[in-house]
Tab-separated table of C-alpha atoms and ligand atoms in Angstrom:
chain	number	residue	atom	x	y	z
A	1310	MET	CA	16.964	10.053	23.581
A	1311	GLY	CA	15.356	8.966	26.847
A	1312	LYS	CA	17.365	6.010	28.095
A	1313	ASP	CA	14.284	4.072	29.120
A	1314	THR	CA	12.670	4.406	25.705
A	1315	ARG	CA	12.580	1.203	23.686
A	1316	ILE	CA	10.850	1.416	20.338
A	1317	ALA	CA	9.661	-1.618	18.413
A	1318	THR	CA	8.498	-1.285	14.818
A	1319	VAL	CA	6.215	-4.069	13.601
A	1320	PHE	CA	5.293	-4.808	10.001
A	1321	GLY	CA	5.023	-7.728	7.652
A	1322	THR	CA	3.941	-6.962	4.093
A	1323	ARG	CA	5.201	-5.528	0.806
A	1324	PRO	CA	3.563	-2.109	1.091
A	1325	GLU	CA	4.805	-1.709	4.662
A	1326	ILE	CA	8.409	-2.506	3.676
A	1327	ILE	CA	8.184	0.174	0.975
A	1328	LYS	CA	6.492	2.810	3.118
A	1329	MET	CA	8.692	2.232	6.201
A	1330	SER	CA	11.951	1.872	4.243
A	1331	LEU	CA	13.178	5.395	5.025
A	1332	LEU	CA	11.897	5.561	8.590
A	1333	VAL	CA	13.629	2.419	9.872
A	1334	PRO	CA	17.170	3.888	9.558
A	1335	MET	CA	16.062	7.127	11.268
A	1336	LEU	CA	14.690	5.185	14.222
A	1337	ASP	CA	17.840	3.031	14.331
A	1338	LYS	CA	20.035	6.102	14.588
A	1339	SER	CA	18.261	7.773	17.464
A	1340	PHE	CA	16.586	5.115	19.583
A	1341	GLU	CA	17.028	1.723	21.094
A	1342	HIS	CA	15.020	0.326	18.209
A	1343	SER	CA	13.955	-3.226	17.443
A	1344	PHE	CA	12.510	-4.053	14.082
A	1345	VAL	CA	10.035	-6.933	14.028
A	1346	TYR	CA	8.987	-8.485	10.679
A	1347	THR	CA	5.983	-10.777	10.971
A	1348	SER	CA	6.455	-12.483	7.558
A	1349	GLN	CA	2.783	-12.062	6.659
A	1350	HIS	CA	4.297	-11.630	3.193
A	1351	TYR	CA	7.117	-14.126	2.952
A	1352	SER	CA	7.735	-15.144	-0.674
A	1353	ALA	CA	10.908	-13.879	-2.356
A	1354	ASN	CA	8.989	-11.626	-4.774
A	1355	MET	CA	6.743	-10.119	-2.076
A	1356	ALA	CA	9.319	-9.566	0.666
A	1357	GLU	CA	13.001	-10.382	0.095
A	1358	ILE	CA	13.325	-8.411	-3.143
A	1359	PHE	CA	12.007	-5.283	-1.368
A	1360	PHE	CA	14.474	-5.628	1.515
A	1361	ASP	CA	17.280	-5.995	-1.050
A	1362	GLU	CA	16.299	-3.297	-3.531
A	1363	LEU	CA	15.383	-0.711	-0.905
A	1364	GLY	CA	18.360	-1.536	1.329
A	1365	VAL	CA	16.153	-2.169	4.350
A	1366	ARG	CA	18.247	-3.794	7.041
A	1367	LYS	CA	17.610	-7.280	8.401
A	1368	PRO	CA	14.883	-7.397	11.072
A	1369	ASP	CA	15.962	-8.061	14.666
A	1370	HIS	CA	13.027	-10.407	15.029
A	1371	MET	CA	11.972	-12.353	11.954
A	1372	LEU	CA	8.794	-14.021	13.162
A	1373	GLY	CA	8.241	-16.392	10.237
A	1374	ALA	CA	4.467	-16.400	10.803
A	1375	ASN	CA	3.943	-17.030	7.041
A	1376	SER	CA	0.291	-16.310	7.620
A	1377	SER	CA	-2.236	-13.504	7.741
A	1378	ASP	CA	-4.184	-15.114	10.574
A	1379	TYR	CA	-4.669	-12.559	13.356
A	1380	ALA	CA	-4.167	-14.957	16.280
A	1381	THR	CA	-0.987	-16.441	14.779
A	1382	LEU	CA	0.439	-12.985	14.113
A	1383	GLN	CA	-0.461	-11.540	17.507
A	1384	LEU	CA	0.930	-14.500	19.415
A	1385	ALA	CA	4.237	-14.331	17.534
A	1386	ILE	CA	4.482	-10.556	18.089
A	1387	GLU	CA	3.692	-10.938	21.808
A	1388	LYS	CA	6.554	-13.420	22.133
A	1389	SER	CA	8.975	-10.951	20.549
A	1390	PHE	CA	7.720	-8.219	22.902
A	1391	GLU	CA	8.543	-10.407	25.918
A	1392	LYS	CA	12.187	-9.989	24.886
A	1393	ILE	CA	12.085	-6.401	23.622
A	1394	LYS	CA	9.864	-4.943	26.368
A	1395	PRO	CA	8.968	-1.955	24.175
A	1396	THR	CA	7.756	1.296	25.654
A	1397	HIS	CA	6.455	2.403	22.230
A	1398	VAL	CA	5.347	0.384	19.213
A	1399	VAL	CA	5.208	1.776	15.663
A	1400	VAL	CA	2.776	0.188	13.206
A	1401	TYR	CA	1.921	1.227	9.645
A	1402	GLY	CA	-1.290	1.273	7.619
A	1403	ASP	CA	-4.034	-1.307	7.629
A	1404	THR	CA	-2.768	-4.859	7.285
A	1405	ASN	CA	-3.447	-7.784	9.610
A	1406	SER	CA	0.109	-7.289	10.897
A	1407	THR	CA	-0.770	-3.659	11.720
A	1408	LEU	CA	-3.726	-4.551	13.909
A	1409	SER	CA	-2.013	-7.590	15.449
A	1410	GLY	CA	1.016	-5.429	16.305
A	1411	ALA	CA	-1.222	-2.786	17.855
A	1412	LEU	CA	-3.162	-5.324	19.929
A	1413	ALA	CA	0.054	-6.965	21.122
A	1414	ALA	CA	1.395	-3.516	22.052
A	1415	LYS	CA	-1.722	-2.658	24.001
A	1416	LYS	CA	-1.505	-5.932	25.891
A	1417	SER	CA	2.126	-5.242	26.785
A	1418	GLY	CA	1.324	-1.713	27.993
A	1419	ALA	CA	3.370	0.019	25.254
A	1420	LYS	CA	2.126	3.214	23.612
A	1421	ILE	CA	1.074	2.790	19.998
A	1422	ILE	CA	2.214	5.085	17.187
A	1423	HIS	CA	0.154	4.574	14.030
A	1424	VAL	CA	1.619	5.849	10.782
A	1425	GLU	CA	-0.928	6.360	7.971
A	1426	ALA	CA	-3.705	6.760	10.523
A	1427	GLY	CA	-7.180	8.068	9.726
A	1428	LEU	CA	-7.808	6.558	6.305
A	1429	ARG	CA	-11.452	5.519	5.890
A	1430	SER	CA	-13.283	3.874	2.997
A	1431	PHE	CA	-16.483	3.696	5.067
A	1432	ASP	CA	-16.881	0.163	3.710
A	1433	SER	CA	-17.037	-2.045	6.775
A	1434	ARG	CA	-16.866	-5.232	4.664
A	1435	MET	CA	-13.174	-4.579	4.012
A	1436	PRO	CA	-10.815	-6.241	6.507
A	1437	GLU	CA	-8.473	-3.281	5.979
A	1438	GLU	CA	-11.147	-0.873	7.240
A	1439	ARG	CA	-11.528	-2.835	10.447
A	1440	ASN	CA	-7.747	-2.965	10.851
A	1441	ARG	CA	-7.468	0.814	10.454
A	1442	ILE	CA	-10.330	1.732	12.757
A	1443	GLU	CA	-9.320	-0.660	15.541
A	1444	THR	CA	-5.684	0.440	15.352
A	1445	ASP	CA	-6.565	4.139	15.412
A	1446	ARG	CA	-8.834	3.627	18.407
A	1447	ILE	CA	-6.025	2.328	20.602
A	1448	SER	CA	-3.178	4.505	19.285
A	1449	SER	CA	-1.635	7.340	21.295
A	1450	LEU	CA	0.050	9.093	18.361
A	1451	LEU	CA	-1.824	9.232	15.051
A	1452	LEU	CA	0.395	10.298	12.140
A	1453	THR	CA	-2.054	11.022	9.371
A	1454	PRO	CA	-1.366	11.899	5.727
A	1455	THR	CA	-3.737	14.812	5.028
A	1456	ASN	CA	-6.145	17.296	6.584
A	1457	LEU	CA	-9.025	15.161	5.302
A	1458	THR	CA	-7.820	12.039	7.119
A	1459	LYS	CA	-7.206	14.202	10.186
A	1460	SER	CA	-10.830	15.321	10.032
A	1461	PHE	CA	-12.020	11.690	9.967
A	1462	ILE	CA	-10.103	10.990	13.181
A	1463	GLU	CA	-11.463	14.153	14.782
A	1464	GLN	CA	-15.033	13.252	13.788
A	1465	GLU	CA	-14.621	9.915	15.551
A	1466	GLY	CA	-13.442	11.731	18.660
A	1467	LEU	CA	-10.404	9.499	19.125
A	1468	GLY	CA	-8.128	10.234	22.045
A	1469	GLY	CA	-4.643	10.139	20.523
A	1470	LYS	CA	-2.485	13.092	19.532
A	1471	ILE	CA	-2.917	13.792	15.798
A	1472	SER	CA	-0.348	15.202	13.400
A	1473	VAL	CA	-0.580	15.676	9.619
A	1474	VAL	CA	2.643	14.458	7.995
A	1475	GLY	CA	1.959	13.485	4.364
A	1476	ASN	CA	2.476	9.954	3.132
A	1477	THR	CA	5.837	8.194	3.235
A	1478	VAL	CA	5.025	6.455	-0.056
A	1479	VAL	CA	5.860	9.738	-1.820
A	1480	ASP	CA	9.328	9.725	-0.228
A	1481	ALA	CA	9.926	6.137	-1.348
A	1482	CYS	CA	8.461	6.636	-4.788
A	1483	LEU	CA	10.508	9.774	-5.566
A	1484	ARG	CA	13.713	8.303	-4.196
A	1485	TYR	CA	13.538	4.886	-5.875
A	1486	ILE	CA	12.304	6.040	-9.289
A	1487	LYS	CA	15.629	7.888	-9.531
A	1488	ARG	CA	17.535	4.695	-8.779
A	1489	ALA	CA	15.662	2.652	-11.371
A	1490	ASP	CA	16.872	2.424	-14.949
A	1491	GLU	CA	13.630	3.253	-16.758
A	1492	GLN	CA	14.804	2.426	-20.288
A	1493	GLU	CA	16.265	-0.880	-19.203
A	1494	VAL	CA	13.032	-1.854	-17.427
A	1495	LEU	CA	10.874	-0.917	-20.437
A	1496	GLY	CA	13.212	-2.958	-22.643
A	1497	LYS	CA	13.102	-5.915	-20.261
A	1498	PHE	CA	9.290	-6.020	-20.437
A	1499	GLY	CA	9.192	-5.216	-24.160
A	1500	VAL	CA	7.075	-2.065	-23.821
A	1501	GLU	CA	7.401	1.586	-24.773
A	1502	LYS	CA	6.504	4.757	-22.933
A	1503	ASP	CA	2.728	5.367	-23.119
A	1504	GLY	CA	2.296	2.184	-25.146
A	1505	TYR	CA	0.502	0.066	-22.540
A	1506	VAL	CA	-1.923	0.010	-19.629
A	1507	LEU	CA	-0.698	-1.322	-16.270
A	1508	VAL	CA	-3.073	-3.283	-14.022
A	1509	THR	CA	-2.854	-4.539	-10.440
A	1510	ALA	CA	-5.702	-6.302	-8.615
A	1511	HIS	CA	-5.511	-8.220	-5.376
A	1512	ARG	CA	-8.274	-7.056	-2.986
A	1513	GLN	CA	-10.147	-9.893	-1.367
A	1514	GLU	CA	-13.517	-8.567	-2.565
A	1515	ASN	CA	-12.263	-8.519	-6.170
A	1516	VAL	CA	-10.160	-11.608	-6.688
A	1517	ASP	CA	-11.726	-14.071	-4.235
A	1518	SER	CA	-14.939	-13.824	-6.280
A	1519	PRO	CA	-14.919	-15.678	-9.649
A	1520	GLU	CA	-17.697	-13.360	-10.796
A	1521	ASN	CA	-15.513	-10.317	-10.204
A	1522	ILE	CA	-12.435	-11.897	-11.791
A	1523	VAL	CA	-14.540	-12.517	-14.900
A	1524	ARG	CA	-15.658	-8.873	-14.851
A	1525	ILE	CA	-12.056	-7.714	-14.685
A	1526	LEU	CA	-11.090	-10.008	-17.588
A	1527	LYS	CA	-14.104	-8.774	-19.608
A	1528	THR	CA	-12.966	-5.217	-18.984
A	1529	PHE	CA	-9.523	-6.102	-20.379
A	1530	GLU	CA	-11.170	-7.387	-23.567
A	1531	LYS	CA	-12.814	-4.013	-24.081
A	1532	ILE	CA	-9.527	-2.122	-23.844
A	1533	ASP	CA	-7.860	-1.641	-27.164
A	1534	LYS	CA	-4.321	-1.466	-25.739
A	1535	ALA	CA	-1.587	-3.808	-24.576
A	1536	ILE	CA	-2.052	-4.606	-20.864
A	1537	LEU	CA	0.651	-5.590	-18.372
A	1538	PHE	CA	-0.736	-7.392	-15.333
A	1539	PRO	CA	1.814	-8.229	-12.603
A	1540	ILE	CA	-0.104	-10.458	-10.223
A	1541	HIS	CA	-0.164	-10.702	-6.459
A	1542	PRO	CA	0.052	-14.257	-5.001
A	1543	ARG	CA	-3.615	-14.064	-3.935
A	1544	THR	CA	-4.642	-13.273	-7.521
A	1545	LYS	CA	-2.335	-15.959	-8.863
A	1546	LYS	CA	-3.931	-18.538	-6.597
A	1547	HIS	CA	-7.457	-17.657	-7.728
A	1548	LEU	CA	-6.532	-17.374	-11.408
A	1549	SER	CA	-4.945	-20.816	-11.316
A	1550	GLU	CA	-7.951	-22.430	-9.654
A	1551	ARG	CA	-10.163	-22.103	-12.733
A	1552	ASN	CA	-9.585	-22.157	-16.411
A	1553	TYR	CA	-10.077	-18.451	-17.067
A	1554	GLN	CA	-9.642	-17.224	-20.610
A	1555	ILE	CA	-7.001	-14.488	-20.490
A	1556	PRO	CA	-7.634	-11.970	-23.333
A	1557	LYS	CA	-4.940	-11.793	-26.009
A	1558	ASN	CA	-3.938	-8.206	-25.251
A	1559	VAL	CA	-2.989	-9.099	-21.650
A	1560	ARG	CA	0.429	-10.194	-20.413
A	1561	VAL	CA	0.218	-11.748	-16.979
A	1562	LEU	CA	3.485	-11.420	-15.024
A	1563	GLU	CA	4.675	-12.537	-11.630
A	1564	ALA	CA	4.628	-9.651	-9.126
A	1565	VAL	CA	7.696	-7.513	-9.820
A	1566	GLY	CA	10.145	-5.696	-7.532
A	1567	TYR	CA	9.900	-1.969	-6.785
A	1568	LEU	CA	12.694	-0.970	-9.168
A	1569	ASP	CA	10.718	-2.596	-11.986
A	1570	PHE	CA	7.257	-1.573	-10.821
A	1571	LEU	CA	7.898	2.161	-10.524
A	1572	PRO	CA	9.212	2.587	-14.104
A	1573	LEU	CA	6.347	0.413	-15.395
A	1574	LEU	CA	3.899	2.680	-13.573
A	1575	LYS	CA	5.551	5.971	-14.530
A	1576	ASN	CA	5.649	5.113	-18.234
A	1577	ALA	CA	2.159	3.583	-18.487
A	1578	SER	CA	-0.510	5.573	-20.296
A	1579	LEU	CA	-2.982	4.545	-17.584
A	1580	VAL	CA	-3.147	2.350	-14.488
A	1581	LEU	CA	-6.143	0.285	-13.408
A	1582	THR	CA	-5.824	-0.860	-9.821
A	1583	ASP	CA	-7.528	-1.865	-6.614
A	1584	SER	CA	-4.372	-1.191	-4.574
A	1585	GLY	CA	-4.177	1.587	-2.024
A	1586	GLY	CA	-0.502	2.336	-2.540
A	1587	VAL	CA	-0.753	2.338	-6.328
A	1588	GLN	CA	-3.486	5.025	-6.217
A	1589	GLU	CA	-1.046	7.171	-4.216
A	1590	GLU	CA	1.939	6.408	-6.450
A	1591	ALA	CA	-0.061	7.094	-9.627
A	1592	ILE	CA	-0.835	10.659	-8.562
A	1593	THR	CA	2.762	11.099	-7.397
A	1594	LEU	CA	4.124	10.008	-10.793
A	1595	LYS	CA	1.328	11.807	-12.697
A	1596	VAL	CA	-0.242	8.736	-14.268
A	1597	PRO	CA	-4.051	8.657	-14.783
A	1598	CYS	CA	-5.602	6.079	-12.462
A	1599	LEU	CA	-8.915	4.204	-12.533
A	1600	THR	CA	-9.710	2.399	-9.303
A	1601	LEU	CA	-11.465	-0.941	-9.744
A	1602	ARG	CA	-13.457	-0.667	-6.536
A	1603	TYR	CA	-16.687	0.825	-5.215
A	1604	SER	CA	-15.027	2.637	-2.343
A	1605	THR	CA	-11.629	4.080	-1.604
A	1606	GLU	CA	-9.820	5.469	1.399
A	1607	ARG	CA	-7.658	7.558	-0.952
A	1608	TRP	CA	-10.341	10.247	-1.425
A	1609	GLU	CA	-7.773	12.956	-2.035
A	1610	THR	CA	-6.667	11.358	-5.317
A	1611	ILE	CA	-10.234	11.610	-6.604
A	1612	ILE	CA	-10.939	15.075	-5.266
A	1613	GLY	CA	-7.620	16.194	-6.783
A	1614	GLY	CA	-8.634	14.862	-10.207
A	1615	GLY	CA	-6.021	12.110	-10.697
A	1616	ASN	CA	-8.233	9.098	-10.057
A	1617	PHE	CA	-11.790	7.881	-10.753
A	1618	LEU	CA	-13.590	5.267	-8.698
A	1619	VAL	CA	-15.026	3.165	-11.509
A	1620	GLY	CA	-16.008	-0.131	-9.875
A	1621	LEU	CA	-16.009	-3.350	-11.860
A	1622	GLU	CA	-18.648	-2.993	-14.565
A	1623	PRO	CA	-16.775	-3.539	-17.861
A	1624	GLU	CA	-18.994	-1.063	-19.739
A	1625	LEU	CA	-18.345	1.751	-17.271
A	1626	VAL	CA	-14.628	1.076	-16.854
A	1627	SER	CA	-14.076	0.918	-20.603
A	1628	TYR	CA	-16.084	4.128	-21.049
A	1629	TYR	CA	-13.601	5.916	-18.763
A	1630	VAL	CA	-10.678	4.315	-20.585
A	1631	ARG	CA	-12.017	5.656	-23.887
A	1632	MET	CA	-12.473	9.106	-22.345
A	1633	ILE	CA	-8.906	9.081	-21.081
A	1634	PHE	CA	-7.487	8.186	-24.478
A	1635	GLY	CA	-10.011	9.929	-26.692
A	1636	SER	CA	-10.516	13.306	-25.021
A	1637	GLY	CA	-8.368	15.622	-22.953
A	1638	LEU	CA	-9.259	13.756	-19.768
A	1639	GLY	CA	-5.965	11.837	-19.562
A	1640	GLU	CA	-3.940	15.057	-19.801
A	1641	ARG	CA	-6.078	16.755	-17.161
A	1642	MET	CA	-5.599	13.790	-14.838
A	1643	ARG	CA	-1.844	13.999	-15.294
A	1644	GLY	CA	-2.028	17.581	-14.080
A	1645	ALA	CA	-3.542	16.615	-10.697
A	1646	LYS	CA	-1.621	17.899	-7.700
A	1647	ASN	CA	-0.157	15.329	-5.342
A	1648	PRO	CA	-2.076	15.622	-2.044
A	1649	TYR	CA	0.367	13.490	-0.048
A	1650	GLY	CA	3.261	15.894	0.444
A	1651	ASN	CA	6.632	16.634	-1.067
A	1652	GLY	CA	8.662	13.607	-0.066
A	1653	LYS	CA	9.463	14.684	3.502
A	1654	ALA	CA	6.844	12.585	5.282
A	1655	SER	CA	9.328	10.123	6.799
A	1656	GLU	CA	11.293	13.016	8.333
A	1657	LYS	CA	8.093	14.564	9.647
A	1658	CYS	CA	6.979	11.254	11.158
A	1659	PHE	CA	10.353	10.894	12.796
A	1660	GLY	CA	10.215	14.434	14.218
A	1661	GLU	CA	6.762	13.809	15.664
A	1662	MET	CA	7.916	10.528	17.184
A	1663	VAL	CA	10.906	12.200	18.845
A	1664	ARG	CA	8.680	14.902	20.366
A	1665	PHE	CA	6.150	12.309	21.459
A	1666	VAL	CA	8.456	9.938	23.297
A	1667	GLU	CA	10.536	12.660	25.004
B	441	UDP	N1	4.079	-3.159	-6.175
B	441	UDP	C1	5.267	-3.705	-6.591
B	441	UDP	N2	5.227	-4.722	-7.519
B	441	UDP	C2	4.064	-5.181	-8.065
B	441	UDP	C3	2.850	-4.578	-7.634
B	441	UDP	C4	2.896	-3.582	-6.685
B	441	UDP	O1	6.345	-3.311	-6.133
B	441	UDP	O2	4.097	-6.098	-8.895
B	441	UDP	C5	4.127	-2.123	-5.121
B	441	UDP	C6	3.470	-0.816	-5.466
B	441	UDP	O3	4.393	0.060	-6.035
B	441	UDP	C7	2.944	-0.309	-4.137
B	441	UDP	C8	2.762	-1.554	-3.315
B	441	UDP	O4	3.390	-2.608	-4.007
B	441	UDP	O5	3.887	0.495	-3.466
B	441	UDP	C9	1.295	-1.818	-3.150
B	441	UDP	O6	1.098	-3.013	-2.543
B	441	UDP	P1	-0.322	-3.703	-2.496
B	441	UDP	O7	-1.095	-3.284	-3.691
B	441	UDP	O8	-0.058	-5.159	-2.304
B	441	UDP	O9	-0.949	-3.168	-1.152
B	441	UDP	P2	-1.908	-1.980	-0.783
B	441	UDP	O10	-1.207	-0.718	-1.137
B	441	UDP	O11	-3.191	-2.155	-1.526
B	441	UDP	O12	-2.089	-2.138	0.690
């Protein structure tokens, strides 16, 4: 490839490690490629385990920011760029590392390639929405998962080149579920196929508010099933700050690695989540999903029939849970078609990047 092309990839959180895991080696093979990890997620169970399980190589620049503060992240990334002098910078998704990487790239004069561009919840209170919009605005290549997300970018009249590529989470999900030993994982957590509901919740607007945590716990009480609840460090922090009564049917776990999480998701009878990635993985693995939010940027999962946006009112959420178990709704949801592609998104992203930088 062009001998003056220097690509830097910047990311720093669990979902980015997962979703970039197959792209990093492709970039390594074909470009002068530096991989910068900000350490926005830094604990062993949010970062290291994903590098190990997914075989993602060691970053060239491990920034050790241990923070999600924008200024701290951007400054650290800028310092790494002084050494790398990138011509192009790849960022993924909507985290604080994404936007900080994009702003640092803009300052250094590098062209920005945004993977998972165009997602919109139209809820401006979400930090992730700001991160996405700001990053898209300054990106030159917008790799977007679906025609719907492409249309959002077009509506905004953004200047970058747009290409629809699917979502790399499908590639990761399909590849790593094969590597996991499903029976062993179910045995390790003492559950059986279809015998439990899986829950994840970590969004700022949900777990930073004691009122909303109580709503989530009240919802659990109304569900007549065993619940597994692997918790994000943010949720752990807030749960430990007050003496919340955890309902008897709920097992709270530390956040688990990908090779445990995927089998737990695939074999659950239902997932309740406020995560972006889990909404995508649920439809990929054909698991009914209820999203504990009032907005989503994963519209396609709802339009496709695999996901309902149920908010946080215990009565409403438990009504949907009863429908899923007590009528044919659960089966219909399992039949939803995956809108995010067939597992070739990383290759498509790579192809678009090659054409773009040439
Ligand atoms: N995940 C995991 N272990 C867990 C919970 C989630 O490996 O205990 C994975 C999940 O499969 C998904 C990703 O983490 O790919 C989602 O991360 P998160 O919910 O933190 O971020 P979001 O997708 O909302 O940006």
